[in-house]
PDB file of C-alpha atoms in Angstrom:
ATOM      1  CA  MET J  13       0.268   0.015   0.047  1.00 78.00           C
ATOM      2  CA  GLN J  14       2.843   2.372   0.781  1.00 85.00           C
ATOM      3  CA  ARG J  15       4.491   1.479  -2.708  1.00 87.00           C
ATOM      4  CA  ALA J  16       0.861   2.098  -4.362  1.00 86.00           C
ATOM      5  CA  ILE J  17       0.281   5.672  -2.563  1.00 88.00           C
ATOM      6  CA  ALA J  18       4.230   6.884  -3.345  1.00 90.00           C
ATOM      7  CA  GLY J  19       3.589   5.343  -7.184  1.00 89.00           C
ATOM      8  CA  SER J  20       0.057   7.302  -7.470  1.00 89.00           C
ATOM      9  CA  VAL J  21       1.690  10.853  -5.835  1.00 91.00           C
ATOM     10  CA  LEU J  22       4.787  10.348  -8.529  1.00 92.00           C
ATOM     11  CA  MET J  23       2.367   9.548 -11.606  1.00 91.00           C
ATOM     12  CA  GLY J  24       0.176  12.362 -10.393  1.00 91.00           C
ATOM     13  CA  LEU J  25       2.955  14.760 -10.510  1.00 94.00           C
ATOM     14  CA  LEU J  26       3.877  13.398 -13.727  1.00 93.00           C
ATOM     15  CA  GLY J  27       0.608  13.120 -15.531  1.00 92.00           C
ATOM     16  CA  GLY J  28      -0.089  16.970 -14.305  1.00 92.00           C
ATOM     17  CA  LEU J  29       3.451  18.306 -15.697  1.00 94.00           C
ATOM     18  CA  LEU J  30       3.034  16.468 -19.179  1.00 94.00           C
ATOM     19  CA  GLY J  31      -0.771  16.910 -19.278  1.00 93.00           C
ATOM     20  CA  SER J  32      -0.507  20.716 -18.981  1.00 93.00           C
ATOM     21  CA  PHE J  33       1.472  20.824 -22.399  1.00 93.00           C
ATOM     22  CA  VAL J  34      -0.745  17.966 -23.870  1.00 92.00           C
ATOM     23  CA  THR J  35      -4.029  20.026 -22.989  1.00 91.00           C
ATOM     24  CA  LEU J  36      -2.534  23.222 -24.785  1.00 90.00           C
ATOM     25  CA  ARG J  37      -0.776  21.733 -27.616  1.00 88.00           C
ATOM     26  CA  GLN J  38      -4.075  19.482 -28.235  1.00 85.00           C
ATOM     27  CA  LEU J  39      -2.230  16.208 -27.813  1.00 87.00           C
ATOM     28  CA  SER J  40      -5.207  14.523 -25.830  1.00 85.00           C
ATOM     29  CA  PHE J  41      -6.269  12.048 -28.324  1.00 85.00           C
ATOM     30  CA  PHE J  42      -2.428  11.408 -29.107  1.00 86.00           C
ATOM     31  CA  SER J  43      -1.887  10.467 -25.772  1.00 84.00           C
ATOM     32  CA  HIS J  44      -5.121   8.197 -25.779  1.00 83.00           C
ATOM     33  CA  ALA J  45      -3.955   6.351 -29.172  1.00 86.00           C
ATOM     34  CA  VAL J  46      -0.485   5.671 -27.543  1.00 88.00           C
ATOM     35  CA  GLY J  47      -2.224   4.439 -24.773  1.00 83.00           C
ATOM     36  CA  HIS J  48      -4.697   1.924 -26.550  1.00 82.00           C
ATOM     37  CA  ALA J  49      -2.078   0.910 -29.192  1.00 84.00           C
ATOM     38  CA  ALA J  50       0.225   0.015 -25.881  1.00 84.00           C
ATOM     39  CA  LEU J  51      -2.176  -3.215 -25.998  1.00 83.00           C
ATOM     40  CA  VAL J  52       0.049  -4.796 -28.978  1.00 86.00           C
ATOM     41  CA  GLY J  53       3.484  -4.313 -26.864  1.00 85.00           C
ATOM     42  CA  LEU J  54       1.934  -5.973 -23.715  1.00 83.00           C
ATOM     43  CA  VAL J  55       0.450  -8.558 -25.615  1.00 84.00           C
ATOM     44  CA  MET J  56       3.969  -9.371 -27.245  1.00 85.00           C
ATOM     45  CA  GLY J  57       5.560  -9.235 -23.790  1.00 82.00           C
ATOM     46  CA  VAL J  58       3.210 -12.099 -22.437  1.00 79.00           C
ATOM     47  CA  LEU J  59       3.799 -13.992 -25.747  1.00 83.00           C
ATOM     48  CA  LEU J  60       7.610 -13.809 -25.377  1.00 82.00           C
ATOM     49  CA  GLN J  61       7.370 -14.422 -21.414  1.00 81.00           C
ATOM     50  CA  LEU J  62       8.880 -11.194 -20.441  1.00 80.00           C
ATOM     51  CA  ASP J  63       8.032  -8.365 -17.886  1.00 76.00           C
ATOM     52  CA  PRO J  64       5.020  -6.383 -19.989  1.00 73.00           C
ATOM     53  CA  THR J  65       6.304  -3.241 -18.857  1.00 74.00           C
ATOM     54  CA  TRP J  66      10.149  -3.659 -20.321  1.00 80.00           C
ATOM     55  CA  MET J  67       8.044  -4.485 -23.624  1.00 83.00           C
ATOM     56  CA  LEU J  68       5.895  -1.346 -23.249  1.00 84.00           C
ATOM     57  CA  LEU J  69       8.285   1.194 -23.024  1.00 87.00           C
ATOM     58  CA  PRO J  70      10.258   1.008 -26.153  1.00 88.00           C
ATOM     59  CA  PHE J  71       6.691  -0.189 -27.875  1.00 88.00           C
ATOM     60  CA  THR J  72       5.123   3.189 -26.927  1.00 90.00           C
ATOM     61  CA  VAL J  73       8.436   5.060 -27.790  1.00 92.00           C
ATOM     62  CA  ILE J  74       8.605   3.579 -31.414  1.00 91.00           C
ATOM     63  CA  PHE J  75       4.615   4.071 -31.651  1.00 89.00           C
ATOM     64  CA  GLY J  76       4.399   7.522 -30.466  1.00 90.00           C
ATOM     65  CA  LEU J  77       7.345   8.344 -33.009  1.00 92.00           C
ATOM     66  CA  ALA J  78       5.949   6.574 -36.125  1.00 89.00           C
ATOM     67  CA  VAL J  79       2.889   8.433 -35.724  1.00 89.00           C
ATOM     68  CA  LEU J  80       4.279  11.968 -35.098  1.00 89.00           C
ATOM     69  CA  TYR J  81       6.538  11.253 -38.202  1.00 90.00           C
ATOM     70  CA  LEU J  82       3.272  10.107 -40.285  1.00 88.00           C
ATOM     71  CA  ILE J  83       1.609  13.089 -39.374  1.00 86.00           C
ATOM     72  CA  ASP J  84       4.598  15.236 -40.667  1.00 86.00           C
ATOM     73  CA  GLN J  85       5.053  13.434 -43.674  1.00 88.00           C
ATOM     74  CA  THR J  86       1.637  13.362 -45.040  1.00 85.00           C
ATOM     75  CA  ASN J  87      -1.184  16.085 -45.905  1.00 83.00           C
ATOM     76  CA  LEU J  88      -3.812  14.058 -43.609  1.00 80.00           C
ATOM     77  CA  ALA J  89      -5.158  15.667 -40.567  1.00 81.00           C
ATOM     78  CA  SER J  90      -3.522  14.332 -37.526  1.00 83.00           C
ATOM     79  CA  ASP J  91      -6.894  12.870 -36.272  1.00 83.00           C
ATOM     80  CA  ASN J  92      -7.012  10.929 -39.341  1.00 87.00           C
ATOM     81  CA  ILE J  93      -3.758   9.366 -38.955  1.00 87.00           C
ATOM     82  CA  LEU J  94      -4.400   8.810 -35.288  1.00 86.00           C
ATOM     83  CA  SER J  95      -7.702   7.107 -35.871  1.00 87.00           C
ATOM     84  CA  ILE J  96      -6.048   4.945 -38.695  1.00 89.00           C
ATOM     85  CA  VAL J  97      -2.887   3.502 -36.689  1.00 87.00           C
ATOM     86  CA  LEU J  98      -4.844   3.253 -33.695  1.00 86.00           C
ATOM     87  CA  SER J  99      -7.287   0.949 -35.278  1.00 89.00           C
ATOM     88  CA  GLY J 100      -4.850  -0.897 -37.019  1.00 89.00           C
ATOM     89  CA  ALA J 101      -2.671  -1.310 -33.747  1.00 87.00           C
ATOM     90  CA  LEU J 102      -5.914  -2.348 -31.832  1.00 85.00           C
ATOM     91  CA  ALA J 103      -6.572  -5.071 -34.687  1.00 90.00           C
ATOM     92  CA  ILE J 104      -3.200  -6.424 -34.306  1.00 89.00           C
ATOM     93  CA  GLY J 105      -3.341  -6.484 -30.642  1.00 84.00           C
ATOM     94  CA  VAL J 106      -6.817  -8.158 -30.437  1.00 83.00           C
ATOM     95  CA  ILE J 107      -5.232 -10.935 -32.968  1.00 88.00           C
ATOM     96  CA  LEU J 108      -2.359 -11.349 -31.244  1.00 85.00           C
ATOM     97  CA  SER J 109      -4.159 -11.778 -27.919  1.00 82.00           C
ATOM     98  CA  SER J 110      -5.876 -14.904 -29.304  1.00 81.00           C
ATOM     99  CA  LEU J 111      -2.795 -16.772 -29.606  1.00 82.00           C
ATOM    100  CA  ILE J 112      -2.282 -16.467 -25.816  1.00 76.00           C
ATOM    101  CA  PRO J 113      -2.761 -19.874 -24.368  1.00 75.00           C
ATOM    102  CA  GLY J 114      -4.505 -20.552 -20.807  1.00 65.00           C
ATOM    103  CA  TYR J 115      -5.183 -18.209 -18.237  1.00 54.00           C
ATOM    104  CA  ARG J 116      -4.695 -14.432 -19.375  1.00 58.00           C
ATOM    105  CA  GLY J 117      -4.844 -12.683 -16.243  1.00 57.00           C
ATOM    106  CA  ASN J 118      -1.553 -10.259 -16.823  1.00 58.00           C
ATOM    107  CA  LEU J 119      -3.546  -9.014 -20.332  1.00 64.00           C
ATOM    108  CA  MET J 120      -6.601  -8.328 -18.277  1.00 64.00           C
ATOM    109  CA  SER J 121      -4.659  -6.496 -15.092  1.00 66.00           C
ATOM    110  CA  ALA J 122      -2.927  -4.319 -17.793  1.00 67.00           C
ATOM    111  CA  LEU J 123      -6.170  -3.155 -19.358  1.00 69.00           C
ATOM    112  CA  PHE J 124      -7.975  -2.259 -16.024  1.00 70.00           C
ATOM    113  CA  GLY J 125      -4.621  -1.632 -13.705  1.00 74.00           C
ATOM    114  CA  ASP J 126      -3.624  -2.456 -10.752  1.00 76.00           C
ATOM    115  CA  ILE J 127      -1.599  -0.194  -8.722  1.00 81.00           C
ATOM    116  CA  LEU J 128      -0.997  -2.263  -5.730  1.00 77.00           C
ATOM    117  CA  ALA J 129       1.293  -4.628  -7.752  1.00 79.00           C
ATOM    118  CA  ILE J 130       3.749  -1.579  -8.163  1.00 85.00           C
ATOM    119  CA  ASN J 131       7.367  -2.826  -6.896  1.00 85.00           C
ATOM    120  CA  ASN J 132      10.210  -0.811  -6.375  1.00 88.00           C
ATOM    121  CA  ASN J 133      11.446  -1.255  -9.870  1.00 87.00           C
ATOM    122  CA  ASP J 134       8.501   0.505 -10.870  1.00 86.00           C
ATOM    123  CA  LEU J 135       8.635   3.264  -8.695  1.00 90.00           C
ATOM    124  CA  LEU J 136      12.517   4.069  -9.525  1.00 91.00           C
ATOM    125  CA  LEU J 137      11.557   3.982 -13.462  1.00 91.00           C
ATOM    126  CA  VAL J 138       8.268   6.551 -12.610  1.00 91.00           C
ATOM    127  CA  LEU J 139      10.649   8.811 -10.275  1.00 93.00           C
ATOM    128  CA  LEU J 140      13.485   8.808 -12.996  1.00 94.00           C
ATOM    129  CA  LEU J 141      11.246   9.854 -15.801  1.00 94.00           C
ATOM    130  CA  LEU J 142       9.672  12.720 -13.612  1.00 94.00           C
ATOM    131  CA  LEU J 143      12.999  13.979 -13.133  1.00 95.00           C
ATOM    132  CA  GLY J 144      13.653  13.846 -16.600  1.00 94.00           C
ATOM    133  CA  SER J 145      10.618  15.392 -17.669  1.00 95.00           C
ATOM    134  CA  ALA J 146      11.038  18.426 -15.241  1.00 95.00           C
ATOM    135  CA  VAL J 147      14.416  19.141 -16.090  1.00 95.00           C
ATOM    136  CA  PHE J 148      13.939  18.971 -19.701  1.00 94.00           C
ATOM    137  CA  LEU J 149      10.564  21.129 -19.399  1.00 93.00           C
ATOM    138  CA  LEU J 150      11.327  23.536 -17.118  1.00 92.00           C
ATOM    139  CA  SER J 151      14.922  24.191 -18.237  1.00 92.00           C
ATOM    140  CA  THR J 152      13.427  25.328 -21.582  1.00 91.00           C
ATOM    141  CA  LEU J 153      10.260  26.181 -20.325  1.00 91.00           C
ATOM    142  CA  ARG J 154      10.308  30.004 -21.941  1.00 90.00           C
ATOM    143  CA  GLN J 155      11.060  27.828 -25.286  1.00 91.00           C
ATOM    144  CA  GLN J 156       8.275  25.422 -24.682  1.00 91.00           C
ATOM    145  CA  ILE J 157       5.670  28.341 -23.514  1.00 90.00           C
ATOM    146  CA  LEU J 158       6.490  29.506 -27.044  1.00 90.00           C
ATOM    147  CA  LEU J 159       6.338  26.451 -29.024  1.00 89.00           C
ATOM    148  CA  THR J 160       3.259  25.636 -27.409  1.00 88.00           C
ATOM    149  CA  LEU J 161       1.496  28.996 -28.192  1.00 85.00           C
ATOM    150  CA  ASN J 162       3.237  30.291 -31.306  1.00 87.00           C
ATOM    151  CA  PRO J 163       5.171  27.686 -32.838  1.00 86.00           C
ATOM    152  CA  ALA J 164       5.730  29.953 -35.903  1.00 86.00           C
ATOM    153  CA  VAL J 165       7.601  32.800 -33.560  1.00 88.00           C
ATOM    154  CA  ALA J 166       9.512  30.136 -31.942  1.00 87.00           C
ATOM    155  CA  LYS J 167      10.594  28.807 -35.529  1.00 86.00           C
ATOM    156  CA  VAL J 168      11.455  32.493 -36.512  1.00 88.00           C
ATOM    157  CA  GLN J 169      13.685  32.719 -33.156  1.00 88.00           C
ATOM    158  CA  GLY J 170      15.769  29.835 -34.005  1.00 87.00           C
ATOM    159  CA  ILE J 171      13.851  27.374 -31.332  1.00 88.00           C
ATOM    160  CA  PRO J 172      14.615  23.932 -32.686  1.00 91.00           C
ATOM    161  CA  ILE J 173      11.238  23.030 -33.043  1.00 89.00           C
ATOM    162  CA  GLN J 174      11.236  19.350 -34.432  1.00 90.00           C
ATOM    163  CA  GLN J 175      13.784  18.513 -31.932  1.00 92.00           C
ATOM    164  CA  TYR J 176      11.583  19.645 -28.838  1.00 93.00           C
ATOM    165  CA  ARG J 177       8.666  18.258 -30.251  1.00 91.00           C
ATOM    166  CA  TYR J 178      10.207  14.560 -30.547  1.00 93.00           C
ATOM    167  CA  LEU J 179      11.800  14.439 -27.412  1.00 94.00           C
ATOM    168  CA  PHE J 180       8.374  15.539 -25.850  1.00 94.00           C
ATOM    169  CA  VAL J 181       6.669  12.692 -27.671  1.00 93.00           C
ATOM    170  CA  VAL J 182       9.127  10.379 -26.316  1.00 94.00           C
ATOM    171  CA  LEU J 183       8.496  11.402 -22.682  1.00 93.00           C
ATOM    172  CA  LEU J 184       4.784  11.321 -23.426  1.00 93.00           C
ATOM    173  CA  SER J 185       4.867   7.641 -24.504  1.00 92.00           C
ATOM    174  CA  LEU J 186       7.329   6.729 -21.766  1.00 92.00           C
ATOM    175  CA  ALA J 187       4.759   8.395 -19.197  1.00 92.00           C
ATOM    176  CA  VAL J 188       1.855   6.489 -20.692  1.00 90.00           C
ATOM    177  CA  ALA J 189       4.064   3.187 -20.494  1.00 88.00           C
ATOM    178  CA  VAL J 190       4.641   3.552 -16.926  1.00 87.00           C
ATOM    179  CA  SER J 191       1.115   4.862 -15.717  1.00 86.00           C
ATOM    180  CA  ILE J 192      -0.595   1.899 -17.817  1.00 84.00           C
ATOM    181  CA  LYS J 193       0.017  -0.571 -14.783  1.00 77.00           C
ATOM    182  CA  ALA J 194      -1.480   1.877 -12.089  1.00 78.00           C
ATOM    183  CA  VAL J 195      -4.652   2.805 -13.826  1.00 81.00           C
ATOM    184  CA  GLY J 196      -4.646   0.489 -17.062  1.00 80.00           C
ATOM    185  CA  ILE J 197      -5.118   0.945 -20.968  1.00 81.00           C
ATOM    186  CA  LEU J 198      -8.661   2.224 -20.428  1.00 75.00           C
ATOM    187  CA  LEU J 199      -8.095   5.085 -18.095  1.00 82.00           C
ATOM    188  CA  VAL J 200      -4.232   6.045 -18.652  1.00 86.00           C
ATOM    189  CA  ASN J 201      -5.140   9.066 -20.800  1.00 87.00           C
ATOM    190  CA  ALA J 202      -7.105  10.369 -17.624  1.00 89.00           C
ATOM    191  CA  PHE J 203      -3.776  11.027 -15.728  1.00 88.00           C
ATOM    192  CA  LEU J 204      -2.515  13.394 -18.275  1.00 91.00           C
ATOM    193  CA  VAL J 205      -5.999  15.138 -19.477  1.00 93.00           C
ATOM    194  CA  ILE J 206      -8.280  15.688 -16.314  1.00 94.00           C
ATOM    195  CA  PRO J 207      -5.909  17.177 -13.782  1.00 95.00           C
ATOM    196  CA  ALA J 208      -4.527  19.826 -16.866  1.00 94.00           C
ATOM    197  CA  SER J 209      -8.323  20.668 -17.950  1.00 94.00           C
ATOM    198  CA  THR J 210      -9.210  21.474 -14.299  1.00 95.00           C
ATOM    199  CA  ALA J 211      -6.236  23.313 -13.718  1.00 95.00           C
ATOM    200  CA  LYS J 212      -7.015  25.385 -17.071  1.00 93.00           C
ATOM    201  CA  LEU J 213     -10.450  26.358 -15.656  1.00 93.00           C
ATOM    202  CA  LEU J 214      -8.577  27.700 -12.268  1.00 92.00           C
ATOM    203  CA  SER J 215      -6.224  29.864 -14.212  1.00 89.00           C
ATOM    204  CA  HIS J 216      -5.274  31.178 -17.481  1.00 83.00           C
ATOM    205  CA  GLN J 217      -1.555  32.172 -16.436  1.00 89.00           C
ATOM    206  CA  PHE J 218       0.559  29.472 -17.612  1.00 89.00           C
ATOM    207  CA  ILE J 219       2.827  29.357 -14.333  1.00 90.00           C
ATOM    208  CA  TYR J 220      -0.266  29.410 -12.328  1.00 93.00           C
ATOM    209  CA  PHE J 221      -1.728  26.619 -14.660  1.00 94.00           C
ATOM    210  CA  LEU J 222       1.167  24.198 -14.673  1.00 93.00           C
ATOM    211  CA  SER J 223       1.215  24.611 -10.888  1.00 93.00           C
ATOM    212  CA  PHE J 224      -2.229  23.824 -10.558  1.00 95.00           C
ATOM    213  CA  SER J 225      -2.037  20.990 -12.995  1.00 95.00           C
ATOM    214  CA  VAL J 226       0.793  19.253 -11.212  1.00 95.00           C
ATOM    215  CA  LEU J 227      -0.938  19.759  -7.610  1.00 95.00           C
ATOM    216  CA  LEU J 228      -4.210  18.342  -8.755  1.00 95.00           C
ATOM    217  CA  GLY J 229      -2.184  15.326 -10.009  1.00 93.00           C
ATOM    218  CA  ALA J 230      -0.775  14.557  -6.755  1.00 93.00           C
ATOM    219  CA  LEU J 231      -3.952  15.445  -4.575  1.00 94.00           C
ATOM    220  CA  SER J 232      -6.496  13.417  -6.603  1.00 93.00           C
ATOM    221  CA  SER J 233      -3.802  10.347  -6.438  1.00 91.00           C
ATOM    222  CA  VAL J 234      -3.907  10.632  -2.642  1.00 92.00           C
ATOM    223  CA  ALA J 235      -7.600  10.994  -2.476  1.00 94.00           C
ATOM    224  CA  GLY J 236      -8.253   8.402  -4.812  1.00 92.00           C
ATOM    225  CA  MET J 237      -6.031   5.707  -3.099  1.00 91.00           C
ATOM    226  CA  THR J 238      -7.979   6.973   0.317  1.00 91.00           C
ATOM    227  CA  VAL J 239     -11.489   6.179  -1.202  1.00 92.00           C
ATOM    228  CA  SER J 240     -10.169   2.934  -2.766  1.00 89.00           C
ATOM    229  CA  GLY J 241      -8.826   1.808   0.910  1.00 87.00           C
ATOM    230  CA  PHE J 242     -12.272   3.149   2.554  1.00 89.00           C
ATOM    231  CA  PHE J 243     -14.724   1.703   0.036  1.00 90.00           C
ATOM    232  CA  ASN J 244     -12.455  -1.037  -1.026  1.00 87.00           C
ATOM    233  CA  PHE J 245     -12.945   0.364  -4.883  1.00 87.00           C
ATOM    234  CA  ALA J 246     -10.339  -0.589  -7.540  1.00 84.00           C
ATOM    235  CA  SER J 247      -7.560   1.752  -7.190  1.00 86.00           C
ATOM    236  CA  GLY J 248      -6.868   3.081 -10.457  1.00 85.00           C
ATOM    237  CA  PRO J 249     -10.650   3.809 -11.356  1.00 88.00           C
ATOM    238  CA  SER J 250     -11.054   5.303  -7.989  1.00 90.00           C
ATOM    239  CA  ILE J 251      -8.355   8.141  -8.759  1.00 91.00           C
ATOM    240  CA  VAL J 252      -9.419   8.770 -11.972  1.00 91.00           C
ATOM    241  CA  LEU J 253     -13.434   9.079 -10.679  1.00 93.00           C
ATOM    242  CA  VAL J 254     -11.887  11.477  -7.946  1.00 94.00           C
ATOM    243  CA  GLN J 255     -10.172  13.502 -10.487  1.00 95.00           C
ATOM    244  CA  PHE J 256     -13.503  13.430 -12.547  1.00 95.00           C
ATOM    245  CA  LEU J 257     -15.477  14.812  -9.753  1.00 95.00           C
ATOM    246  CA  LEU J 258     -13.172  17.432  -9.181  1.00 95.00           C
ATOM    247  CA  PHE J 259     -13.463  18.515 -12.724  1.00 96.00           C
ATOM    248  CA  LEU J 260     -17.113  18.848 -12.275  1.00 95.00           C
ATOM    249  CA  THR J 261     -16.689  20.566  -9.096  1.00 95.00           C
ATOM    250  CA  VAL J 262     -14.072  23.178 -10.131  1.00 94.00           C
ATOM    251  CA  LEU J 263     -16.514  23.581 -13.730  1.00 94.00           C
ATOM    252  CA  GLY J 264     -19.589  24.114 -11.809  1.00 93.00           C
ATOM    253  CA  TRP J 265     -17.636  26.882  -9.598  1.00 92.00           C
ATOM    254  CA  ALA J 266     -16.330  28.441 -12.773  1.00 86.00           C
ATOM    255  CA  LYS J 267     -19.813  28.549 -14.113  1.00 86.00           C
ATOM    256  CA  LEU J 268     -21.475  29.981 -10.914  1.00 86.00           C
ATOM    257  CA  THR J 269     -18.557  32.841 -10.321  1.00 83.00           C
ATOM    258  CA  THR J 270     -18.135  33.617 -13.710  1.00 73.00           C
ATOM    259  CA  LYS J 271     -20.457  37.069 -14.327  1.00 61.00           C
ATOM    260  CA  PRO J 272     -22.826  36.986 -17.526  1.00 59.00           C
ATOM    261  CA  LYS J 273     -22.260  39.611 -19.965  1.00 54.00           C
ATOM    262  CA  THR J 274     -24.685  42.200 -20.478  1.00 51.00           C
ATOM    263  CA  GLU J 275     -25.752  43.244 -23.717  1.00 50.00           C
ATOM    264  CA  SER J 276     -25.202  47.242 -24.321  1.00 45.00           C
TER     265      SER J 276
END
């Protein structure tokens, strides 16, 4: 339980940090696609009798980079590319899963998550990824903000847009991979989207928005684990449920406190 709480807090911090850029750069569907396509890497790990986590890491990175490359190399809209690649990956994953003999408990736990199964290696992996993401994003925060809000100006100022985009996709793909064990493939995108979306309702200043996103990610994880332990609910869905209820609460508060515009 101690490892589960520590892991949920670290993942909440990581999700809040990366999720703030994901929402502003409109990459929510991208992270959703990477999470669902991870089913292929998971099934391959089971078939090869390897630790699914270590199979998910390279697969999600390769998938994320491949999708970004296809988006850059075609004239199709990004959501079309994502839908096509996601559908193909899911089809491959389902077909490969039929080849798994006997009990498929590993597959089911990855689909729905089991944060209590987190071990020390998982904690170390999430911690290293959190530190790496924080160092990269915060040390280049001005460039990241400019790239997020106005890519054309960023390009004129000589910011290496492509390198930053691809490196961010690597971090995002790794974050999706390490979070799957906690909340599962079906809910992993919530860790990246809901806290950041809630924070966006609270502040439109980037620094405050980023801080709120990280804080909400961590607090909702602790609250979700508390709800899980008190009511004996599944841990991953409990965290996402708390995030969802918090979003609805903040949304309702924002609507009530916003003064309606009067016609002149």
